[in-house]
PDB file of C-alpha atoms in Angstrom:
ATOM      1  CA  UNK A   1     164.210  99.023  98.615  1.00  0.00           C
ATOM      2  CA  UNK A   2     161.638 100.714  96.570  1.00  0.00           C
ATOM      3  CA  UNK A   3     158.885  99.236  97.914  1.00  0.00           C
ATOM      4  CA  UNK A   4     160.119 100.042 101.811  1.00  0.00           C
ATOM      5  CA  UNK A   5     160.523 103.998 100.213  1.00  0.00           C
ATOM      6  CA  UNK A   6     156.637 103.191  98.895  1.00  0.00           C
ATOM      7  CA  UNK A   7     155.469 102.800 101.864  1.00  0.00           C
ATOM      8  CA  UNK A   8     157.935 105.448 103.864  1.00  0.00           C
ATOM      9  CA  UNK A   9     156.290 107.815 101.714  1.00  0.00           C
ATOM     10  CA  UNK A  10     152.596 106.836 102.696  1.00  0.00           C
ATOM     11  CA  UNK A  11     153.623 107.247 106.221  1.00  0.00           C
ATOM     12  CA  UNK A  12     155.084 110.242 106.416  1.00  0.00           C
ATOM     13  CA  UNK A  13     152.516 111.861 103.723  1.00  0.00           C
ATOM     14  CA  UNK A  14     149.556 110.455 105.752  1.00  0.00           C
ATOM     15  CA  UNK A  15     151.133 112.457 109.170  1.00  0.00           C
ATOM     16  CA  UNK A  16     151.865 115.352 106.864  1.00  0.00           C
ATOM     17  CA  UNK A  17     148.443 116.117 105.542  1.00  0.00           C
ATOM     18  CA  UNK A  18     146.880 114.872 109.110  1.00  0.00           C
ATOM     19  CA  UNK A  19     148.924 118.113 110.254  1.00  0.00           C
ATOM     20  CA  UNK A  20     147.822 119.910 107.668  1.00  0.00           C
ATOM     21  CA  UNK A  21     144.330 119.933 108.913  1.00  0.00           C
ATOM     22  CA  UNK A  22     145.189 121.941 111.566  1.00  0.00           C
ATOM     23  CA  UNK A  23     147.017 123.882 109.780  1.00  0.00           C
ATOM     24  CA  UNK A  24     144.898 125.253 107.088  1.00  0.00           C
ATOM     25  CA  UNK A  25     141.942 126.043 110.199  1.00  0.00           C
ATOM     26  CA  UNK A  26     144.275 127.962 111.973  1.00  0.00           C
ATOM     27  CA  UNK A  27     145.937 130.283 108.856  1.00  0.00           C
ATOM     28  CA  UNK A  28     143.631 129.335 105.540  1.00  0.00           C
ATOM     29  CA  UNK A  29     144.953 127.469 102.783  1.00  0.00           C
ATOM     30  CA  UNK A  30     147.540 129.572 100.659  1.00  0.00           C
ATOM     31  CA  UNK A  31     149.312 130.372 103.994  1.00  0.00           C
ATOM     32  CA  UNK A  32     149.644 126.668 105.200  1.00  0.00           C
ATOM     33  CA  UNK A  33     150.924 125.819 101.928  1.00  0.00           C
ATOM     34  CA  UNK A  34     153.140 128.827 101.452  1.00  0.00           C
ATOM     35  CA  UNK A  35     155.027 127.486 104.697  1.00  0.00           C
ATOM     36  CA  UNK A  36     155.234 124.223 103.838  1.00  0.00           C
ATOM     37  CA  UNK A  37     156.543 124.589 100.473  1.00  0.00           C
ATOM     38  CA  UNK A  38     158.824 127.492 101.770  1.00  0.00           C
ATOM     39  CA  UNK A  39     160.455 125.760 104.744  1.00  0.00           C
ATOM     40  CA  UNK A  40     160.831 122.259 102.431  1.00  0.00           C
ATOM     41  CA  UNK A  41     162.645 124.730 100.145  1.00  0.00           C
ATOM     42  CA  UNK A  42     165.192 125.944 102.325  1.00  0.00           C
ATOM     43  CA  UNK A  43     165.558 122.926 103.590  1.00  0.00           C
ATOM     44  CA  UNK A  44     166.348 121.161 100.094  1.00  0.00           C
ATOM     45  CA  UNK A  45     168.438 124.708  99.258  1.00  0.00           C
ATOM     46  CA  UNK A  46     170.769 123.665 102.453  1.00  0.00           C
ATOM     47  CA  UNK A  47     170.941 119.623 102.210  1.00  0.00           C
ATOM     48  CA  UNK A  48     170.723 120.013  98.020  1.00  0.00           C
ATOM     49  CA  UNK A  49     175.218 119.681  97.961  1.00  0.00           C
ATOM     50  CA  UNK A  50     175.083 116.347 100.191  1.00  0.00           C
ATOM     51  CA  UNK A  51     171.930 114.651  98.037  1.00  0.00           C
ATOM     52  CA  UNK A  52     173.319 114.996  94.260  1.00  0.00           C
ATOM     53  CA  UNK A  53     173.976 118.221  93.544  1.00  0.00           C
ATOM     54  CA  UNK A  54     172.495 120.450  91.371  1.00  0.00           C
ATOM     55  CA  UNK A  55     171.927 117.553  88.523  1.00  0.00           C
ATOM     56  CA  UNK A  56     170.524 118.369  85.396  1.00  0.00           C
ATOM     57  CA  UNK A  57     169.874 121.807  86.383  1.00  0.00           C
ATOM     58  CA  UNK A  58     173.177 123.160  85.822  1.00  0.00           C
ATOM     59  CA  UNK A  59     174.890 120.532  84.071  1.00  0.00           C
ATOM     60  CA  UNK A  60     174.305 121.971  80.959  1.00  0.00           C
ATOM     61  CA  UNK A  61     171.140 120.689  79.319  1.00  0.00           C
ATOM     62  CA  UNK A  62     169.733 124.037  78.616  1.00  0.00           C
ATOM     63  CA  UNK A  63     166.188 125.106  79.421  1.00  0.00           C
ATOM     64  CA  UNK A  64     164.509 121.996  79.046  1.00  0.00           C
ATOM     65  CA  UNK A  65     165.264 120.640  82.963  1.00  0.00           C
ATOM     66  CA  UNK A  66     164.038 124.116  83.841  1.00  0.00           C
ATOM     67  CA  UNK A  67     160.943 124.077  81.909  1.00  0.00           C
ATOM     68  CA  UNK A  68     159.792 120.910  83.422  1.00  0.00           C
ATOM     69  CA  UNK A  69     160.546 121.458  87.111  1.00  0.00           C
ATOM     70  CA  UNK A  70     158.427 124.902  86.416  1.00  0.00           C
ATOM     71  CA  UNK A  71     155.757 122.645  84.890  1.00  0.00           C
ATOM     72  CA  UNK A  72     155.641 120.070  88.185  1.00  0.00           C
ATOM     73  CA  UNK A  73     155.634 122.886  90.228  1.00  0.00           C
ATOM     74  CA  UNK A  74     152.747 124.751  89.040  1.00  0.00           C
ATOM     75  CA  UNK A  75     150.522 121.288  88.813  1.00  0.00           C
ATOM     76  CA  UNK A  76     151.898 120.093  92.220  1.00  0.00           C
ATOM     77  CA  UNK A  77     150.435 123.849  93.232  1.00  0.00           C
ATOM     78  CA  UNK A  78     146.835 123.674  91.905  1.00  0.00           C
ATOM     79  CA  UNK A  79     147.084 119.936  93.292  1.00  0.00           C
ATOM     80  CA  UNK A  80     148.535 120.820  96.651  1.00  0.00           C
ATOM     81  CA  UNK A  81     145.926 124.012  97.085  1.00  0.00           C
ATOM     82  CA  UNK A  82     142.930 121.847  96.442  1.00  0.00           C
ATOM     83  CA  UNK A  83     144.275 119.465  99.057  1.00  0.00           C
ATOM     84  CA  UNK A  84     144.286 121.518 101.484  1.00  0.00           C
ATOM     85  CA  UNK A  85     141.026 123.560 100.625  1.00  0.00           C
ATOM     86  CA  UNK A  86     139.454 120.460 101.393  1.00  0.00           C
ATOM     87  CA  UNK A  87     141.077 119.870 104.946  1.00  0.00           C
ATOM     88  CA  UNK A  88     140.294 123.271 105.648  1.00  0.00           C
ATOM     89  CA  UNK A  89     136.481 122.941 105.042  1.00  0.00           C
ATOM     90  CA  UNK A  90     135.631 118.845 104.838  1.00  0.00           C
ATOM     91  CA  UNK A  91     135.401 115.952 106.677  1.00  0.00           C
ATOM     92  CA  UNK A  92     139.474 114.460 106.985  1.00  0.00           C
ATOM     93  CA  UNK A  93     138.128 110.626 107.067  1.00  0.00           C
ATOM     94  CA  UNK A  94     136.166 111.675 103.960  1.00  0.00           C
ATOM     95  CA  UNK A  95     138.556 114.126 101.665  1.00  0.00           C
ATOM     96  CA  UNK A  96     141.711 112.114 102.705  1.00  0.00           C
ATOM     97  CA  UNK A  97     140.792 108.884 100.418  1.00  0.00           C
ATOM     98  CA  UNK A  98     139.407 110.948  97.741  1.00  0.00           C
ATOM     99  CA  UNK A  99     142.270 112.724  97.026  1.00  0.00           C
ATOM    100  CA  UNK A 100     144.602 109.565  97.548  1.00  0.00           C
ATOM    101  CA  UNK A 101     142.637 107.535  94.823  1.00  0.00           C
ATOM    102  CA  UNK A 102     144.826 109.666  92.220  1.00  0.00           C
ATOM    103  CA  UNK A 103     146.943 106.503  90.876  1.00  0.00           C
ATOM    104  CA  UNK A 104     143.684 105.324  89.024  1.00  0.00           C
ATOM    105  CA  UNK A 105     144.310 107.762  86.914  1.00  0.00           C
ATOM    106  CA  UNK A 106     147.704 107.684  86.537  1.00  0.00           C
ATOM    107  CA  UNK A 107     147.614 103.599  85.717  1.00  0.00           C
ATOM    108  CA  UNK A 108     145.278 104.641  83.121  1.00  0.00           C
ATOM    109  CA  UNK A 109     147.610 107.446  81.668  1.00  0.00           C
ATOM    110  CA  UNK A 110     150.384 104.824  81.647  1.00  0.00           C
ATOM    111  CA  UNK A 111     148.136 102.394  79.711  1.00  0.00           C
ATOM    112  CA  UNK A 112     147.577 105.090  77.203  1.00  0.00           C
ATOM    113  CA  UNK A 113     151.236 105.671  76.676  1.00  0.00           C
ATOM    114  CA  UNK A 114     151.813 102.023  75.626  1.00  0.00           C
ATOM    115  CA  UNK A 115     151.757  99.799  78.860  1.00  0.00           C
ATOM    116  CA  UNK A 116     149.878  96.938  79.665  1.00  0.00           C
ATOM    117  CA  UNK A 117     147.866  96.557  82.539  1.00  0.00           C
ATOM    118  CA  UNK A 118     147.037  93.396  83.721  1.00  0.00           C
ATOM    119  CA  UNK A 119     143.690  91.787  84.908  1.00  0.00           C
ATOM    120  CA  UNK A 120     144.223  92.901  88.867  1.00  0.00           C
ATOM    121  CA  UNK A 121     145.329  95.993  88.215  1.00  0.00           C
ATOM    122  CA  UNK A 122     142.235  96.597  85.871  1.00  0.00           C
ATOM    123  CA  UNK A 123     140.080  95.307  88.761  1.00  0.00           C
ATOM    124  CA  UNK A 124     141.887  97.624  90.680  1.00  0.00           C
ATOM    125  CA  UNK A 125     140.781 100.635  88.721  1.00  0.00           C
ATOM    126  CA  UNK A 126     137.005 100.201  88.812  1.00  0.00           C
ATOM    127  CA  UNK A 127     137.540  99.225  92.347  1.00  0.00           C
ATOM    128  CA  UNK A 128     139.280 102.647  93.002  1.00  0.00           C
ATOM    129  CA  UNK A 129     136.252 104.301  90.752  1.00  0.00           C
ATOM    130  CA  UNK A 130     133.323 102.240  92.685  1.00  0.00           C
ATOM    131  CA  UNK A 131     135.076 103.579  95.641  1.00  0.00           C
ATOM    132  CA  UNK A 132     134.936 107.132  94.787  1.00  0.00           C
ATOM    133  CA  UNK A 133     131.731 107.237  94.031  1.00  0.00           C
ATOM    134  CA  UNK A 134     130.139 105.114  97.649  1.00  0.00           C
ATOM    135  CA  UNK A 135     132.394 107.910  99.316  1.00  0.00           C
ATOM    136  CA  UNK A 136     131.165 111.303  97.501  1.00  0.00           C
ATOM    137  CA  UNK A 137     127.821 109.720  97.688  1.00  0.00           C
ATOM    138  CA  UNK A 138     127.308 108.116 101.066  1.00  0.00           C
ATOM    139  CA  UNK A 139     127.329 111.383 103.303  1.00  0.00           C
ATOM    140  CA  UNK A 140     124.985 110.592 106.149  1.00  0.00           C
ATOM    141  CA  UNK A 141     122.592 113.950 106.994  1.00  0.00           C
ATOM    142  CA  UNK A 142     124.523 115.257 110.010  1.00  0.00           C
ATOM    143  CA  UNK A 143     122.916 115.589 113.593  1.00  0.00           C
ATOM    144  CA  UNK A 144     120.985 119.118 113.680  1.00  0.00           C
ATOM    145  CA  UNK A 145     122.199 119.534 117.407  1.00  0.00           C
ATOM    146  CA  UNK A 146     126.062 119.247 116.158  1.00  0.00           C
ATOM    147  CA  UNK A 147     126.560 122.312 114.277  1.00  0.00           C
ATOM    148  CA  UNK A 148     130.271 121.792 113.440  1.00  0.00           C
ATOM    149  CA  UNK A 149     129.050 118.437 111.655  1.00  0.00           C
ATOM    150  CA  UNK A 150     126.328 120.061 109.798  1.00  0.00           C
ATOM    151  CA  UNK A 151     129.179 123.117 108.917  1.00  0.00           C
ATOM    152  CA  UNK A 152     130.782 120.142 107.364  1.00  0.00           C
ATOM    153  CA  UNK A 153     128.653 117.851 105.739  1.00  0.00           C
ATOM    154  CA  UNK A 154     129.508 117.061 101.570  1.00  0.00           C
ATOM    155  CA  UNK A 155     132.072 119.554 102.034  1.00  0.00           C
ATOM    156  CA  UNK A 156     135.442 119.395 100.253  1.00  0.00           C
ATOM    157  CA  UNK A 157     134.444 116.472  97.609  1.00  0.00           C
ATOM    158  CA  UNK A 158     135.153 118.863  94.764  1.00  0.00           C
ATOM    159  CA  UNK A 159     138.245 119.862  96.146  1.00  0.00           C
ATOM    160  CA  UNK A 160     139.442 116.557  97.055  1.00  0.00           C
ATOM    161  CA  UNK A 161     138.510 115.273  93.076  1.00  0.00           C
ATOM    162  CA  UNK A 162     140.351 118.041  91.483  1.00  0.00           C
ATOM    163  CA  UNK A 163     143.121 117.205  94.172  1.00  0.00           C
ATOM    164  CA  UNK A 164     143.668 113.265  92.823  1.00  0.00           C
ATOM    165  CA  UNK A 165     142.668 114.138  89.318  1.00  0.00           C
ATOM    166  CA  UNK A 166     145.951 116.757  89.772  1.00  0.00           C
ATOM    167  CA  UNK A 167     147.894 114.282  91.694  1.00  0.00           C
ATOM    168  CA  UNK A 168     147.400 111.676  89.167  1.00  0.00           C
ATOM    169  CA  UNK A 169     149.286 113.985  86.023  1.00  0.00           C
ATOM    170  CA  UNK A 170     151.841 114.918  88.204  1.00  0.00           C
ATOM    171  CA  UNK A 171     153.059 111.296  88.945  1.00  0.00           C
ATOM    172  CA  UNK A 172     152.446 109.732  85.279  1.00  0.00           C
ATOM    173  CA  UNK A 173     154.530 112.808  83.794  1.00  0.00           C
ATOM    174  CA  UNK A 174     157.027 112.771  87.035  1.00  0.00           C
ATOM    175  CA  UNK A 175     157.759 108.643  86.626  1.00  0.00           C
ATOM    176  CA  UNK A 176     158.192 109.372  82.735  1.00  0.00           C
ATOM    177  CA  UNK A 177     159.016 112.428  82.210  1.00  0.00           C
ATOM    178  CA  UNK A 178     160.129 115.218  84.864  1.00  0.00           C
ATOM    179  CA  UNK A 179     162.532 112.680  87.064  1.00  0.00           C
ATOM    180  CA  UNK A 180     164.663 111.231  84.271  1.00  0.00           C
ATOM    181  CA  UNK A 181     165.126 114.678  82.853  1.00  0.00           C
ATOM    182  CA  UNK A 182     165.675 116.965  86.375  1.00  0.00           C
ATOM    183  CA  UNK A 183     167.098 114.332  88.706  1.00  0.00           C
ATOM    184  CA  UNK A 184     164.682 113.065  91.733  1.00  0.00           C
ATOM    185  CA  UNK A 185     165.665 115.222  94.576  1.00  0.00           C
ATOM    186  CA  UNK A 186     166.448 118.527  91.762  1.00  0.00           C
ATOM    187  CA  UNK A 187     162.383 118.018  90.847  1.00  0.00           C
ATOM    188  CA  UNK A 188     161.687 118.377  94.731  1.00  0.00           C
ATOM    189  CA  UNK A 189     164.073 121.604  95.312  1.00  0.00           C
ATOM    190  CA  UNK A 190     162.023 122.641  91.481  1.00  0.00           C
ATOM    191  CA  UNK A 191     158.433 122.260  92.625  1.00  0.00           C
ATOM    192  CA  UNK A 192     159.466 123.732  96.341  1.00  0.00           C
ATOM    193  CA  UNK A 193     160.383 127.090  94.393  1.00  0.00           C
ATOM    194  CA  UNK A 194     157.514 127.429  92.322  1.00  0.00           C
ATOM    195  CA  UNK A 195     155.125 126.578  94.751  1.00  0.00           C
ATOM    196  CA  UNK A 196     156.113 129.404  96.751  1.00  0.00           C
ATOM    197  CA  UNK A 197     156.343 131.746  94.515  1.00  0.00           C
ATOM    198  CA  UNK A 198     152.713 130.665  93.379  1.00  0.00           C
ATOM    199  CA  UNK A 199     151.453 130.915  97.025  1.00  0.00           C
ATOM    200  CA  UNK A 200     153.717 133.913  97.750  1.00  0.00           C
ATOM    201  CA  UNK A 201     152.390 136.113  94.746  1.00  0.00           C
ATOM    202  CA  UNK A 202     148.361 135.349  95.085  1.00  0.00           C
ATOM    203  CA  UNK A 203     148.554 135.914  99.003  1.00  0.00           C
ATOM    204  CA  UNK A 204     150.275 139.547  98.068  1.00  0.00           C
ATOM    205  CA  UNK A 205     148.005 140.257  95.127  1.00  0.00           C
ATOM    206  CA  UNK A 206     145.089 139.273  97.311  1.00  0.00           C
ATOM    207  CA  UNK A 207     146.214 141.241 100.166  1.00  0.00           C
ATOM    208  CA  UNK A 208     146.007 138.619 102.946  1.00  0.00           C
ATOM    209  CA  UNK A 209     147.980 138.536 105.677  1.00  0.00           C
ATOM    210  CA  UNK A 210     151.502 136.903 104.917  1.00  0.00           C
ATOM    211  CA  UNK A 211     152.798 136.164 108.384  1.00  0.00           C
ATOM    212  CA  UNK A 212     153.687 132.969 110.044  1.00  0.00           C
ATOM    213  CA  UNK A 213     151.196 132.975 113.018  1.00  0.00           C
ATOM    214  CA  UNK A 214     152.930 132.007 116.737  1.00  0.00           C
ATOM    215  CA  UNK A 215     150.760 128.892 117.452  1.00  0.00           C
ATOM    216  CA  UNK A 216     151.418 127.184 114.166  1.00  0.00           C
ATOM    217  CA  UNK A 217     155.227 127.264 113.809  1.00  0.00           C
ATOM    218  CA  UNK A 218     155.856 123.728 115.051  1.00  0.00           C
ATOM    219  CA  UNK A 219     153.099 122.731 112.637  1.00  0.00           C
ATOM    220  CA  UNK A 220     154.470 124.264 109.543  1.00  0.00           C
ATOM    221  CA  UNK A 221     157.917 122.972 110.097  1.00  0.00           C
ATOM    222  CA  UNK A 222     156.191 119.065 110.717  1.00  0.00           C
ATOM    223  CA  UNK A 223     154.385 119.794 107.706  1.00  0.00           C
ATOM    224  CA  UNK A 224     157.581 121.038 105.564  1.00  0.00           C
ATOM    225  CA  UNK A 225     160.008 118.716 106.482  1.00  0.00           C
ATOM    226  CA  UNK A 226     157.589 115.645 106.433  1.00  0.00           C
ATOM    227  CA  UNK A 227     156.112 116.690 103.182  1.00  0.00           C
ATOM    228  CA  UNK A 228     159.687 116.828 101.410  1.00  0.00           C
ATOM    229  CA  UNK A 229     160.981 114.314 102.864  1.00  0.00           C
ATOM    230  CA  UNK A 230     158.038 111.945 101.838  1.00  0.00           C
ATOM    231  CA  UNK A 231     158.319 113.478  98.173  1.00  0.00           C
ATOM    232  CA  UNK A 232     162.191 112.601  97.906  1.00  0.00           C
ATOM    233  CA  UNK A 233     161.463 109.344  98.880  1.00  0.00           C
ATOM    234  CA  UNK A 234     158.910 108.339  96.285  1.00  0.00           C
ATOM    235  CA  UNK A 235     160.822 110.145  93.649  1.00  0.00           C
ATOM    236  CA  UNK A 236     163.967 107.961  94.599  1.00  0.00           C
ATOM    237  CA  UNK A 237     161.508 104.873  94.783  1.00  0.00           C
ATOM    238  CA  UNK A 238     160.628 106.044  91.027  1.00  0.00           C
ATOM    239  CA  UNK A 239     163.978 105.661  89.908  1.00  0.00           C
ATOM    240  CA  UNK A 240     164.183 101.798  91.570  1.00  0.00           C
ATOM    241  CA  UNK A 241     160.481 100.367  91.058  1.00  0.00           C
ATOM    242  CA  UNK A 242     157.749 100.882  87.862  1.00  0.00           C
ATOM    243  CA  UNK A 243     156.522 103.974  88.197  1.00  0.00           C
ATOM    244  CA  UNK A 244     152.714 102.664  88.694  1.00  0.00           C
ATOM    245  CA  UNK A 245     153.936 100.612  91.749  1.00  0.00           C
ATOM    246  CA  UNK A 246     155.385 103.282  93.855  1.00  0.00           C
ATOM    247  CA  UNK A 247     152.369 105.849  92.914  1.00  0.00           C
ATOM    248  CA  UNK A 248     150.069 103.304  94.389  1.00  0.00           C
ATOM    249  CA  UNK A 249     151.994 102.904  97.591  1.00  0.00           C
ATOM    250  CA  UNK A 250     152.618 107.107  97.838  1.00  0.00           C
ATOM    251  CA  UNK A 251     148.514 106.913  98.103  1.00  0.00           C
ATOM    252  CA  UNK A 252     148.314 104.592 100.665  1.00  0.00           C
ATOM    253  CA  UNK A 253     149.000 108.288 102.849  1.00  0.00           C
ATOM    254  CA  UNK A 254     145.093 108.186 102.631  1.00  0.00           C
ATOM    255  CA  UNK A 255     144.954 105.384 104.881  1.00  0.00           C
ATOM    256  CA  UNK A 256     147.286 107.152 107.783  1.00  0.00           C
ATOM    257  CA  UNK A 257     145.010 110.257 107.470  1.00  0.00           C
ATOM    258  CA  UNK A 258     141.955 108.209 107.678  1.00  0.00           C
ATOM    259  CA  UNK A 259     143.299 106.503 110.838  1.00  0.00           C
ATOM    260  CA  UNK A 260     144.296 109.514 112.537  1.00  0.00           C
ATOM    261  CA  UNK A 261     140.796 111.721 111.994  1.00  0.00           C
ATOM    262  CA  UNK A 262     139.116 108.543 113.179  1.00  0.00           C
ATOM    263  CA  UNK A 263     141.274 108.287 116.457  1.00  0.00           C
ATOM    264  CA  UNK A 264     142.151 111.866 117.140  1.00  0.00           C
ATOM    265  CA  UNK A 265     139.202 113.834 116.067  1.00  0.00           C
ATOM    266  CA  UNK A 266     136.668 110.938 116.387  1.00  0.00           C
ATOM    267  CA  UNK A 267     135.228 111.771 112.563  1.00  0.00           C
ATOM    268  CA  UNK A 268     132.258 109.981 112.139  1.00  0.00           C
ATOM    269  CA  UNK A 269     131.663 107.784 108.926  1.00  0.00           C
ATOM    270  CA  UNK A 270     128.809 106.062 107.975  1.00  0.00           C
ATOM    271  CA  UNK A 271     128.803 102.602 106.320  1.00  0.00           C
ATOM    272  CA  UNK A 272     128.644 103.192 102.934  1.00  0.00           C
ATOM    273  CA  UNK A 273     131.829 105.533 103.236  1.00  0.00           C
ATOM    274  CA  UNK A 274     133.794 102.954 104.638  1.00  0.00           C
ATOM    275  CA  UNK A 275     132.665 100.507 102.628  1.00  0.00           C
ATOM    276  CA  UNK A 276     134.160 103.226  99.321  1.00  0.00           C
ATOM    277  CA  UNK A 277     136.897 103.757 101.512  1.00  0.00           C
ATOM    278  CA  UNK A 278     137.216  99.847 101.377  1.00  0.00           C
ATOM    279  CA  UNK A 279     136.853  99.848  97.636  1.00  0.00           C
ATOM    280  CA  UNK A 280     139.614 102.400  97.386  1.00  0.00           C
ATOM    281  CA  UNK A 281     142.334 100.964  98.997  1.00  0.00           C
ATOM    282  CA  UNK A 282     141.364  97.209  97.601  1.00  0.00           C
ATOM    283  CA  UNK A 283     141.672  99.011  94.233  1.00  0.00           C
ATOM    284  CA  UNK A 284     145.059 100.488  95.305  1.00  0.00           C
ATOM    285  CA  UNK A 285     146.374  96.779  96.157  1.00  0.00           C
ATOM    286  CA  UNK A 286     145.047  94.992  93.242  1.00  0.00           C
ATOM    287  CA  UNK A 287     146.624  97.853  91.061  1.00  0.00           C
ATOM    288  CA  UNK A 288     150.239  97.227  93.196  1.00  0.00           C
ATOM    289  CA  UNK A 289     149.818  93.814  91.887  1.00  0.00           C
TER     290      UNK A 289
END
């Protein structure tokens, strides 16, 4: 059952973040992810009596469950921003398995605290690494005549980086940490709230517009809903399967993004990216082993 939430998680993630491509060109960044963090929080707020409760949040363990549902939040939010900074100005088939090649670091972070990794997954990690590197590196010069392309080129690598290198704390210190302490579906409601706020208060400080433009309502609420739904899932899968297992099938959303940029926006990539893009996901297998 974990595994099947694994890879329900990829799905719907990959679709999510596909969406949010469109998204982010049509509003910017901290709008597209104020409304999908806002509309997954109401949603959680309404559902939260029929999926557990309230947990350790008001069951009387003090601060502590509060503390670290403030803490996943604020990661998630640098993590979440710099995702979608880099749909809003890369290349999708190029950002998307950049930022999903976060579970090499969190495989290494559980190493660190004490567990042992065996020969596949350890293949898996340089694999991951080699990957990385053929991706940020292998940017083809674009076509002069194709101006959009040129707009684009090396774009969003940066972002994308800090996005997996965020990604990758989050899910060590959710597996570990966060989910025993908060509950799996409380951590969700947690990081909902806090990413709002976060989004909420720089948008007002910054004095950008705040409102929810007409033409991307229907993509805000795909983006909400499919975006919470896919983070209850792996949480739940968390609480089943090793925590190193289910983070390597969450990133396999890379692959669904990947698909989709190649088939609906006919993203070029050149040979060396696919063959990183290779490297990545035979790195996320051999690390599932």
């Amino acid at each position: 059952m974990g595994i099947l939430l694994g890879l329900l998680t990829a799905a719907t993630w990959g679709c999510s973040d596909f969406l949010a491509r469109f998204a982010t060109h049509r509003m910017g960044t901290l709008r597209a992810m104020l409304y999908m963090q806002l509309i997954g929080f109401v949603l959680l707020t309404v559902c939260l009596p029929w999926l557990g409760g309230w947990g350790h949040l008001a069951d009387g363990s003090g601060w502590q469950p509060w503390a670290w549902g403030i803490l996943a939040g604020a990661i998630n939010a640098v993590s979440t921003l710099s995702l979608y900074r880099s749909f809003e100005i890369g290349k999708m088939a190029l950002v998307a398995p950049l930022s999903a090649s976060y579970p090499a670091l969190s495989v290494t972070l559980s190493l660190l605290s004490g567990e042992r990794l065996s020969a596949a997954r350890s293949a898996g990690i340089v694999c991951t690494m080699l990957g990385v590197l053929l991706v940020a590196g292998g940017e083809t010069a674009p076509d002069v005549n194709d101006p959009e392309a040129v707009r684009r080129s090396g774009k969003g690598i940066g972002w994308a980086l800090c996005s997996a290198v965020g990604f990758g704390l989050l899910f060590w210190l959710l597996g570990l940490r966060i989910i025993p302490r908060v509950g799996a579906v409380q951590t969700v409601w947690m990081i909902r709230a806090v990413c709002s706020l976060i989004a909420g208060g720089i948008i007002l400080v910054a004095r950008q517009p705040i409102g929810l433009p007409r033409n991307s309502r229907w993509i805000a609420l795909g983006m909400g809903v499919g975006d919470t739904c896919a983070f209850v899932a792996s949480n739940r899968a968390m609480q089943i399967e090793q925590v190193a297992v289910i983070s390597v099938l969450g990133s396999l959303y890379g692959a669904v993004t990947v698909a989709l940029a190649a088939i609906v926006l006919r993203e070029h990539v050149s040979r060396w990216q696919w063959t990183g893009i290779v490297g990545i996901f035979s790195g996320i297998y051999l690390m599932s082993r």
